[in-house]
Amino acid sequence: MSPLSRLFSPFVSAVAACRARWLATPAALLLFSAAVSAQEVTKRWGPTEPVSTYGHRFDSLFNLITLLISVSFFIVLILLLVPVIRDRAKPGKRASFDHGNSLHDKRFTAIVSVIVFIVLDALVLVIAMRDLREGFWNDPLPNDPEVVRVEVLGQQWSWNFRLAGTDGEFGTPDDIITINELTIPVDRPIDMNLTSKDVIHSFFLPDMRVKRDANPGAVNEMWFESMATGSFAILCAELCGFAHYQMHGEVHVLSEADYDAWEAEASRLALLGYDENDAEAQWAWAWQE
Amino acid sequence: MSGDHIHPEPTSFLKKHVFSVDHKVIAKQFLWFGLFWLLIGGMMAMMIRWQLANPGAPFPVLGQLFFPSTGGVIDPAAYNTLFTMHGTIMIFLGLTPVLIGAFGNWCIPLMIGARDMIFPLLNMLSFWTVMLGGAIGFYSLLVPLGASEAGWTGYPTLSTTVGTQGSGETLWAIAVFFIGASSIMGGINYLTTIIRLRAPGMKWSDLPLTIWGIFFTAILNVLFLPVIGSAMILLVLDRMFGTNFYVPASIMSGATGGDPILYQHLFWIFGHPEVYILILPAWGIVSDLLSFFARKPAFAYRVTVGAMGAVTVLSAVVYGHHMFTTGLSAMLGESFMLLTMIISVPGEILFLNWLHTIWKGSLRMHPPMLFSLGLIFVFGLGGLTGIYLATISTDIYLHDTYFVVGHFHLTMAASALFGAFAGVYFWFPKMFGRMMNPLLGKIHFWASIVPITMVFCTMFVSGYAGMPRRYYDHTSAEYLRDIQWLNEFTTLWAFLLGAGQIVFAWNFIRSRWWGEKATSNPWEVGTLDWQMPTPVPHYNFKEIPTVHTGPHEFSNPRLGPDRDWISQTEEMPA
């Protein structure tokens, strides 16, 4: 047998075995229902529509991986089921004797693994690197006036947010401090500094498809940009004690005009209510890029 | 060789069955010990699933016994204890003793033709150390402020006094330390025995693949259990003696601060190899069993060994993929992502070899074979879904959701468990001299693989929908209420899975004492363990056998038409 035909012989035999109707019909049904159910699952019980610029990148890569591994798993399943059905022990039947040590066999294994690695892993790797560099790791520039900066302080069991207010400086009396409710503008990069007061928390925005740990003792960074207005869930994703499951809040995404009005009003109220003796409220840190 | 000083068989009950240095007795001790804890850990899983499907409803029947102060309701603190101890127990006290303790001890001397382990006393010490660890873990469930609540990963600062009070967490760390010490003792013993005590004529390429799997696991045990041991010592020092290895200065005002991320590095340097510590023996067992029951040589033996070796080496350099959301630098993250993807190559090679082994075989569908084929199925599901989590850009969303829970249960729990079941069904006749009931075995198989697939594949759906793990009650978050029915669905299948294991427990107990008597080689295989009489005599081999052929010479045309297997002690007919 030539190396090439040898290479494909198991697949050819698998296809040949499928010619038997009793195997082909369930196989086709299985493939069809798997495809339909994957779509149905995503549509009906999958996550909500992605809202952030990054979210669309996540969804498209997720779907691509789903497609690739479904095909791979289907091939594995066929190669598993064919011998299980066809090669049962029968009286007088003898297994073929093959140690699989020939050069052809080694070549087959090597070629298939390289192909699988390229199609499955390398492809996903390249897309992931592109997505990360263009959509997640490219932190907003320090002096970009478009960027809204937020300091996030996790604690058992709530999220504290601090916006710089109209003066754009953290640690000043007009800082807007909120608990479990974060208000941000639409279509502008939101740059975050995250840390924690006590144990590790993880800031999770399912609709934005992003998550970052808030570690005590160090400041972590993350950015995202919402493409739609509305209210979306904030969750804690890292076990942080027995009320971990109740540590959630909401992010309110406002239109640019609404946000400007909200920010001016909130900053004004913050200035009015500022109390320099309130140590609990003085947790701002110097912004870290 | 130790052959010259064979001690007479001990006669007292204590020396023969309790403080025995005989590897066969120790193997059985590990087996009973592991099965006991699998039962406890499994019951905890049932309670977890009950709470998730019926938040706040009293646990039926047993609830009044375990949670009397709340009238049978699992409160949030008890819930955290349940999933913490479920993970710890299943990994350290359930699967490790069965896969490594029991099969390692049973298979190594018998399959390589040795009279015992090379260090029998260390072997006994290894068992009693894990026993001590188990006892401490059990005791921690009873202390006043409750057992560990910080997850099986025990991340500081939650696991320091900042997050958890009382002695439960400290006892948990000490228990893990002792269990780790036991694994190190076992590892040293296994490695030395395999290297030094192989029967004359037994080349490295004559070792059954089971032994290779255990060999690689032992290497990982010896290298990486010391890391978790030191992480636990630092944690105990932080909790009891006021040090700050893991507690940053911002929390302990005035003190010199440590770093909670240090623990995560230490934990996962151990933790990722731990996944392979559990799966390598299962891979080894299954690689052998597929060949034994397909009556075909293991396809590309050397390539399989090489792939397992490559996994062993690579397992040490991929741990960063557990920490993609901690703030790991982009460069480190991308490196770990690439390395993680590379580890899939030896995985693919193993799959190809397994599928090739059964191709055109003559498959005997006994329970060990069913569970081996089942491993290919569940590991395929678990392994392929690992790609989502190895990829940083998708992991950012999926990390710490039920997607991860589904993935690692299919790989390290379902697959390792299937390997363990395959091994139990396979070696039971040699261990206890009786056959397990094959019909009950088949029922057990179908009552395991269908629910296990349903349970963990549903978790992929709920994880994808954004359901975080370790939540006491998912209905507390509004957007999760719509998918609460997924939790109920998962729980239903989880209970069916639990019920399926009753069949196994019944089969095991019944066959142990009342099963059909086994012949010395019921599976007709050639490895050395099946060439000796049942029950295996004291000191195994009076005469150390000489090995002439490999372990997988099935259906060799040179054997003639009457038989399709040959003992490893026999020379291949010309």
CSV table of N, CA and C in Angstrom, one decimal, chain A residues 157-257:
chain,number,residue,atom,x,y,z
A,157,TRP,N,-18.9,41.6,51.1
A,157,TRP,CA,-19.2,41.0,49.8
A,157,TRP,C,-19.9,42.0,49.0
A,158,SER,N,-19.1,43.0,48.6
A,158,SER,CA,-19.6,44.0,47.7
A,158,SER,C,-18.5,44.6,46.8
A,159,TRP,N,-19.0,45.3,45.8
A,159,TRP,CA,-18.0,46.0,44.9
A,159,TRP,C,-18.1,47.5,45.2
A,160,ASN,N,-16.9,48.1,45.4
A,160,ASN,CA,-16.9,49.6,45.6
A,160,ASN,C,-16.3,50.2,44.3
A,161,PHE,N,-16.9,51.2,43.8
A,161,PHE,CA,-16.4,51.8,42.6
A,161,PHE,C,-16.1,53.3,42.9
A,162,ARG,N,-15.1,53.8,42.2
A,162,ARG,CA,-14.7,55.2,42.3
A,162,ARG,C,-14.4,55.7,40.9
A,163,LEU,N,-15.2,56.7,40.6
A,163,LEU,CA,-14.9,57.5,39.3
A,163,LEU,C,-14.2,58.8,39.7
A,164,ALA,N,-13.4,59.3,38.8
A,164,ALA,CA,-12.6,60.5,39.2
A,164,ALA,C,-13.4,61.7,39.3
A,165,GLY,N,-14.6,61.7,38.7
A,165,GLY,CA,-15.4,62.9,38.8
A,165,GLY,C,-15.0,63.9,37.7
A,166,THR,N,-15.6,65.2,37.8
A,166,THR,CA,-15.3,66.1,36.7
A,166,THR,C,-13.9,66.6,36.7
A,167,ASP,N,-13.2,66.6,37.8
A,167,ASP,CA,-11.8,67.0,37.7
A,167,ASP,C,-10.8,66.0,37.1
A,168,GLY,N,-11.2,64.8,37.0
A,168,GLY,CA,-10.4,63.7,36.4
A,168,GLY,C,-9.3,63.2,37.3
A,169,GLU,N,-9.3,63.6,38.5
A,169,GLU,CA,-8.2,63.2,39.4
A,169,GLU,C,-8.8,62.3,40.5
A,170,PHE,N,-8.1,61.2,40.8
A,170,PHE,CA,-8.6,60.3,41.9
A,170,PHE,C,-8.1,60.8,43.2
A,171,GLY,N,-8.8,60.6,44.3
A,171,GLY,CA,-8.5,61.0,45.6
A,171,GLY,C,-8.8,62.4,45.9
A,172,THR,N,-9.7,63.0,45.1
A,172,THR,CA,-10.2,64.4,45.4
A,172,THR,C,-11.6,64.3,45.9
A,173,PRO,N,-12.1,65.4,46.5
A,173,PRO,CA,-13.4,65.4,47.1
A,173,PRO,C,-14.5,65.1,46.0
A,174,ASP,N,-14.3,65.4,44.8
A,174,ASP,CA,-15.4,65.2,43.8
A,174,ASP,C,-15.5,63.8,43.3
A,175,ASP,N,-14.7,62.9,43.8
A,175,ASP,CA,-14.7,61.5,43.3
A,175,ASP,C,-16.1,60.9,43.6
A,176,ILE,N,-16.6,60.2,42.5
A,176,ILE,CA,-17.9,59.6,42.7
A,176,ILE,C,-17.7,58.2,43.2
A,177,ILE,N,-18.2,57.9,44.4
A,177,ILE,CA,-18.1,56.6,45.0
A,177,ILE,C,-19.4,55.9,45.0
A,178,THR,N,-19.5,54.7,44.4
A,178,THR,CA,-20.7,53.9,44.5
A,178,THR,C,-20.5,52.5,44.9
A,179,ILE,N,-21.5,51.8,45.4
A,179,ILE,CA,-21.4,50.5,45.8
A,179,ILE,C,-22.3,49.6,45.0
A,180,ASN,N,-21.7,48.6,44.4
A,180,ASN,CA,-22.5,47.6,43.6
A,180,ASN,C,-23.2,48.2,42.4
A,181,GLU,N,-23.1,49.4,42.2
A,181,GLU,CA,-23.7,50.0,41.0
A,181,GLU,C,-22.6,50.8,40.3
A,182,LEU,N,-22.4,50.5,39.0
A,182,LEU,CA,-21.3,51.2,38.3
A,182,LEU,C,-22.0,51.9,37.1
A,183,THR,N,-21.8,53.2,37.0
A,183,THR,CA,-22.4,53.9,35.8
A,183,THR,C,-21.3,54.3,34.9
A,184,ILE,N,-21.4,54.0,33.6
A,184,ILE,CA,-20.4,54.3,32.6
A,184,ILE,C,-21.1,54.8,31.3
A,185,PRO,N,-20.3,55.5,30.5
A,185,PRO,CA,-20.9,55.9,29.2
A,185,PRO,C,-20.7,54.8,28.1
A,186,VAL,N,-21.5,54.8,27.1
A,186,VAL,CA,-21.5,53.9,26.0
A,186,VAL,C,-20.4,54.3,25.0
A,187,ASP,N,-19.8,53.3,24.3
A,187,ASP,CA,-18.9,53.6,23.2
A,187,ASP,C,-17.6,54.3,23.6
A,188,ARG,N,-17.2,54.2,24.9
A,188,ARG,CA,-16.0,54.8,25.3
A,188,ARG,C,-15.2,53.7,26.1
A,189,PRO,N,-13.9,53.6,25.9
A,189,PRO,CA,-13.1,52.6,26.6
A,189,PRO,C,-13.2,52.9,28.1
A,190,ILE,N,-13.5,51.8,28.9
A,190,ILE,CA,-13.5,51.9,30.3
A,190,ILE,C,-12.3,51.2,30.8
A,191,ASP,N,-11.4,51.9,31.5
A,191,ASP,CA,-10.2,51.4,32.0
A,191,ASP,C,-10.3,51.2,33.5
A,192,MET,N,-10.0,50.0,34.0
A,192,MET,CA,-10.2,49.7,35.4
A,192,MET,C,-8.9,49.3,36.1
A,193,ASN,N,-8.8,49.8,37.3
A,193,ASN,CA,-7.8,49.3,38.3
A,193,ASN,C,-8.6,48.5,39.3
A,194,LEU,N,-8.2,47.3,39.6
A,194,LEU,CA,-8.9,46.4,40.5
A,194,LEU,C,-8.0,46.0,41.6
A,195,THR,N,-8.5,46.0,42.8
A,195,THR,CA,-7.8,45.4,44.0
A,195,THR,C,-8.9,45.0,45.0
A,196,SER,N,-8.4,44.4,46.1
A,196,SER,CA,-9.3,44.0,47.1
A,196,SER,C,-8.9,44.3,48.5
A,197,LYS,N,-9.9,44.5,49.4
A,197,LYS,CA,-9.6,44.8,50.7
A,197,LYS,C,-9.2,43.6,51.6
A,198,ASP,N,-9.8,42.4,51.2
A,198,ASP,CA,-9.6,41.3,52.1
A,198,ASP,C,-9.1,40.0,51.4
A,199,VAL,N,-10.1,39.3,50.7
A,199,VAL,CA,-9.7,38.1,50.0
A,199,VAL,C,-9.7,38.3,48.5
A,200,ILE,N,-9.4,37.3,47.7
A,200,ILE,CA,-9.4,37.5,46.3
A,200,ILE,C,-10.8,37.5,45.8
A,201,HIS,N,-11.2,38.5,45.0
A,201,HIS,CA,-12.5,38.5,44.3
A,201,HIS,C,-12.2,38.5,42.8
A,202,SER,N,-13.2,38.3,42.0
A,202,SER,CA,-13.0,38.3,40.5
A,202,SER,C,-14.1,39.1,39.9
A,203,PHE,N,-13.8,40.2,39.2
A,203,PHE,CA,-14.8,41.1,38.7
A,203,PHE,C,-15.3,40.5,37.3
A,204,PHE,N,-16.5,40.1,37.3
A,204,PHE,CA,-17.0,39.4,36.1
A,204,PHE,C,-18.2,40.1,35.5
A,205,LEU,N,-18.1,40.4,34.2
A,205,LEU,CA,-19.2,41.1,33.5
A,205,LEU,C,-19.6,40.1,32.4
A,206,PRO,N,-20.6,39.2,32.6
A,206,PRO,CA,-20.9,38.2,31.6
A,206,PRO,C,-21.3,38.8,30.3
A,207,ASP,N,-22.0,39.9,30.3
A,207,ASP,CA,-22.5,40.5,29.0
A,207,ASP,C,-21.3,41.1,28.2
A,208,MET,N,-20.3,41.5,28.9
A,208,MET,CA,-19.1,42.1,28.2
A,208,MET,C,-18.1,41.0,27.9
A,209,ARG,N,-18.3,39.8,28.5
A,209,ARG,CA,-17.4,38.6,28.3
A,209,ARG,C,-16.0,38.9,28.8
A,210,VAL,N,-15.9,39.6,29.9
A,210,VAL,CA,-14.6,39.9,30.5
A,210,VAL,C,-14.6,39.6,32.0
A,211,LYS,N,-13.4,39.3,32.5
A,211,LYS,CA,-13.3,38.9,33.9
A,211,LYS,C,-11.9,39.2,34.3
A,212,ARG,N,-11.7,39.7,35.5
A,212,ARG,CA,-10.3,39.9,36.0
A,212,ARG,C,-10.3,39.8,37.6
A,213,ASP,N,-9.3,39.2,38.1
A,213,ASP,CA,-9.2,39.0,39.6
A,213,ASP,C,-8.9,40.3,40.2
A,214,ALA,N,-9.5,40.5,41.4
A,214,ALA,CA,-9.1,41.7,42.3
A,214,ALA,C,-8.4,41.1,43.4
A,215,ASN,N,-7.0,41.2,43.4
A,215,ASN,CA,-6.2,40.6,44.4
A,215,ASN,C,-5.9,41.6,45.5
A,216,PRO,N,-5.9,41.2,46.8
A,216,PRO,CA,-5.4,42.1,47.8
A,216,PRO,C,-3.9,42.4,47.6
A,217,GLY,N,-3.5,43.6,47.9
A,217,GLY,CA,-2.1,43.8,47.9
A,217,GLY,C,-1.5,44.2,46.6
A,218,ALA,N,-2.3,44.2,45.5
A,218,ALA,CA,-1.7,44.5,44.2
A,218,ALA,C,-2.9,45.1,43.4
A,219,VAL,N,-2.5,45.9,42.4
A,219,VAL,CA,-3.6,46.5,41.5
A,219,VAL,C,-3.5,45.8,40.2
A,220,ASN,N,-4.7,45.3,39.7
A,220,ASN,CA,-4.8,44.6,38.5
A,220,ASN,C,-5.5,45.5,37.5
A,221,GLU,N,-5.3,45.3,36.2
A,221,GLU,CA,-5.9,46.1,35.2
A,221,GLU,C,-6.8,45.4,34.2
A,222,MET,N,-7.8,46.1,33.7
A,222,MET,CA,-8.6,45.5,32.7
A,222,MET,C,-9.4,46.7,32.0
A,223,TRP,N,-9.6,46.5,30.7
A,223,TRP,CA,-10.5,47.5,30.0
A,223,TRP,C,-11.5,46.8,29.2
A,224,PHE,N,-12.6,47.5,28.9
A,224,PHE,CA,-13.6,47.0,28.0
A,224,PHE,C,-14.4,48.2,27.4
A,225,GLU,N,-15.2,48.0,26.4
A,225,GLU,CA,-15.9,49.1,25.8
A,225,GLU,C,-17.3,48.6,25.5
A,226,SER,N,-18.3,49.2,26.1
A,226,SER,CA,-19.7,48.7,25.9
A,226,SER,C,-20.2,49.4,24.6
A,227,MET,N,-20.9,48.6,23.8
A,227,MET,CA,-21.5,49.1,22.5
A,227,MET,C,-23.0,49.3,22.6
A,228,ALA,N,-23.5,49.1,23.8
A,228,ALA,CA,-25.0,49.3,23.9
A,228,ALA,C,-25.3,49.9,25.3
A,229,THR,N,-26.4,50.6,25.4
A,229,THR,CA,-26.8,51.2,26.7
A,229,THR,C,-27.7,50.1,27.3
A,230,GLY,N,-27.8,50.3,28.6
A,230,GLY,CA,-28.7,49.3,29.4
A,230,GLY,C,-28.0,49.0,30.7
A,231,SER,N,-28.7,48.0,31.4
A,231,SER,CA,-28.1,47.6,32.7
A,231,SER,C,-27.7,46.1,32.6
A,232,PHE,N,-26.5,45.8,33.1
A,232,PHE,CA,-26.0,44.5,32.9
A,232,PHE,C,-25.4,44.0,34.2
A,233,ALA,N,-25.3,42.7,34.3
A,233,ALA,CA,-24.9,42.1,35.6
A,233,ALA,C,-23.4,42.2,35.9
A,234,ILE,N,-23.1,42.3,37.2
A,234,ILE,CA,-21.8,42.2,37.7
A,234,ILE,C,-21.8,41.1,38.7
A,235,LEU,N,-20.8,40.2,38.6
A,235,LEU,CA,-20.8,39.0,39.5
A,235,LEU,C,-19.4,38.9,40.1
A,236,CYS,N,-19.3,38.2,41.2
A,236,CYS,CA,-17.9,37.8,41.7
A,236,CYS,C,-17.7,36.4,41.2
A,237,ALA,N,-16.6,36.1,40.6
A,237,ALA,CA,-16.3,34.8,40.1
A,237,ALA,C,-15.3,34.0,40.9
A,238,GLU,N,-14.7,34.6,41.9
A,238,GLU,CA,-13.7,33.9,42.7
A,238,GLU,C,-14.3,33.7,44.1
A,239,LEU,N,-14.2,32.4,44.5
A,239,LEU,CA,-14.8,32.1,45.9
A,239,LEU,C,-14.2,33.1,46.9
A,240,CYS,N,-15.1,33.7,47.6
A,240,CYS,CA,-14.6,34.8,48.6
A,240,CYS,C,-15.3,34.6,49.9
A,241,GLY,N,-15.8,33.5,50.2
A,241,GLY,CA,-16.5,33.3,51.6
A,241,GLY,C,-17.9,32.9,51.4
A,242,PHE,N,-18.7,32.8,52.5
A,242,PHE,CA,-20.0,32.1,52.3
A,242,PHE,C,-21.0,32.9,51.6
A,243,ALA,N,-20.8,34.3,51.5
A,243,ALA,CA,-21.8,35.1,50.8
A,243,ALA,C,-21.3,35.4,49.4
A,244,HIS,N,-20.3,34.6,48.9
A,244,HIS,CA,-19.8,34.8,47.6
A,244,HIS,C,-20.9,34.9,46.5
A,245,TYR,N,-21.9,34.0,46.7
A,245,TYR,CA,-23.0,34.0,45.7
A,245,TYR,C,-23.9,35.2,45.7
A,246,GLN,N,-23.7,36.0,46.8
A,246,GLN,CA,-24.6,37.2,46.8
A,246,GLN,C,-23.8,38.5,46.4
A,247,MET,N,-22.6,38.3,46.0
A,247,MET,CA,-21.7,39.5,45.7
A,247,MET,C,-21.9,39.9,44.2
A,248,HIS,N,-23.1,40.5,44.0
A,248,HIS,CA,-23.3,40.9,42.6
A,248,HIS,C,-23.8,42.3,42.5
A,249,GLY,N,-23.7,42.9,41.4
A,249,GLY,CA,-24.2,44.3,41.2
A,249,GLY,C,-24.6,44.6,39.8
A,250,GLU,N,-24.7,45.8,39.4
A,250,GLU,CA,-25.1,46.1,38.1
A,250,GLU,C,-24.3,47.2,37.5
A,251,VAL,N,-24.0,47.1,36.2
A,251,VAL,CA,-23.4,48.2,35.5
A,251,VAL,C,-24.4,48.8,34.6
A,252,HIS,N,-24.5,50.2,34.8
A,252,HIS,CA,-25.5,50.9,34.0
A,252,HIS,C,-24.7,51.7,32.9
A,253,VAL,N,-25.0,51.3,31.7
A,253,VAL,CA,-24.4,52.0,30.5
A,253,VAL,C,-25.3,53.1,30.0
A,254,LEU,N,-24.9,54.3,30.0
A,254,LEU,CA,-25.7,55.4,29.6
A,254,LEU,C,-25.2,56.0,28.3
A,255,SER,N,-26.1,56.7,27.6
A,255,SER,CA,-25.6,57.4,26.4
A,255,SER,C,-24.7,58.5,26.8
A,256,GLU,N,-23.9,59.0,25.9
A,256,GLU,CA,-22.9,60.0,26.2
A,256,GLU,C,-23.5,61.2,26.9
A,257,ALA,N,-24.6,61.7,26.4
A,257,ALA,CA,-25.3,62.9,27.0
A,257,ALA,C,-25.8,62.6,28.4
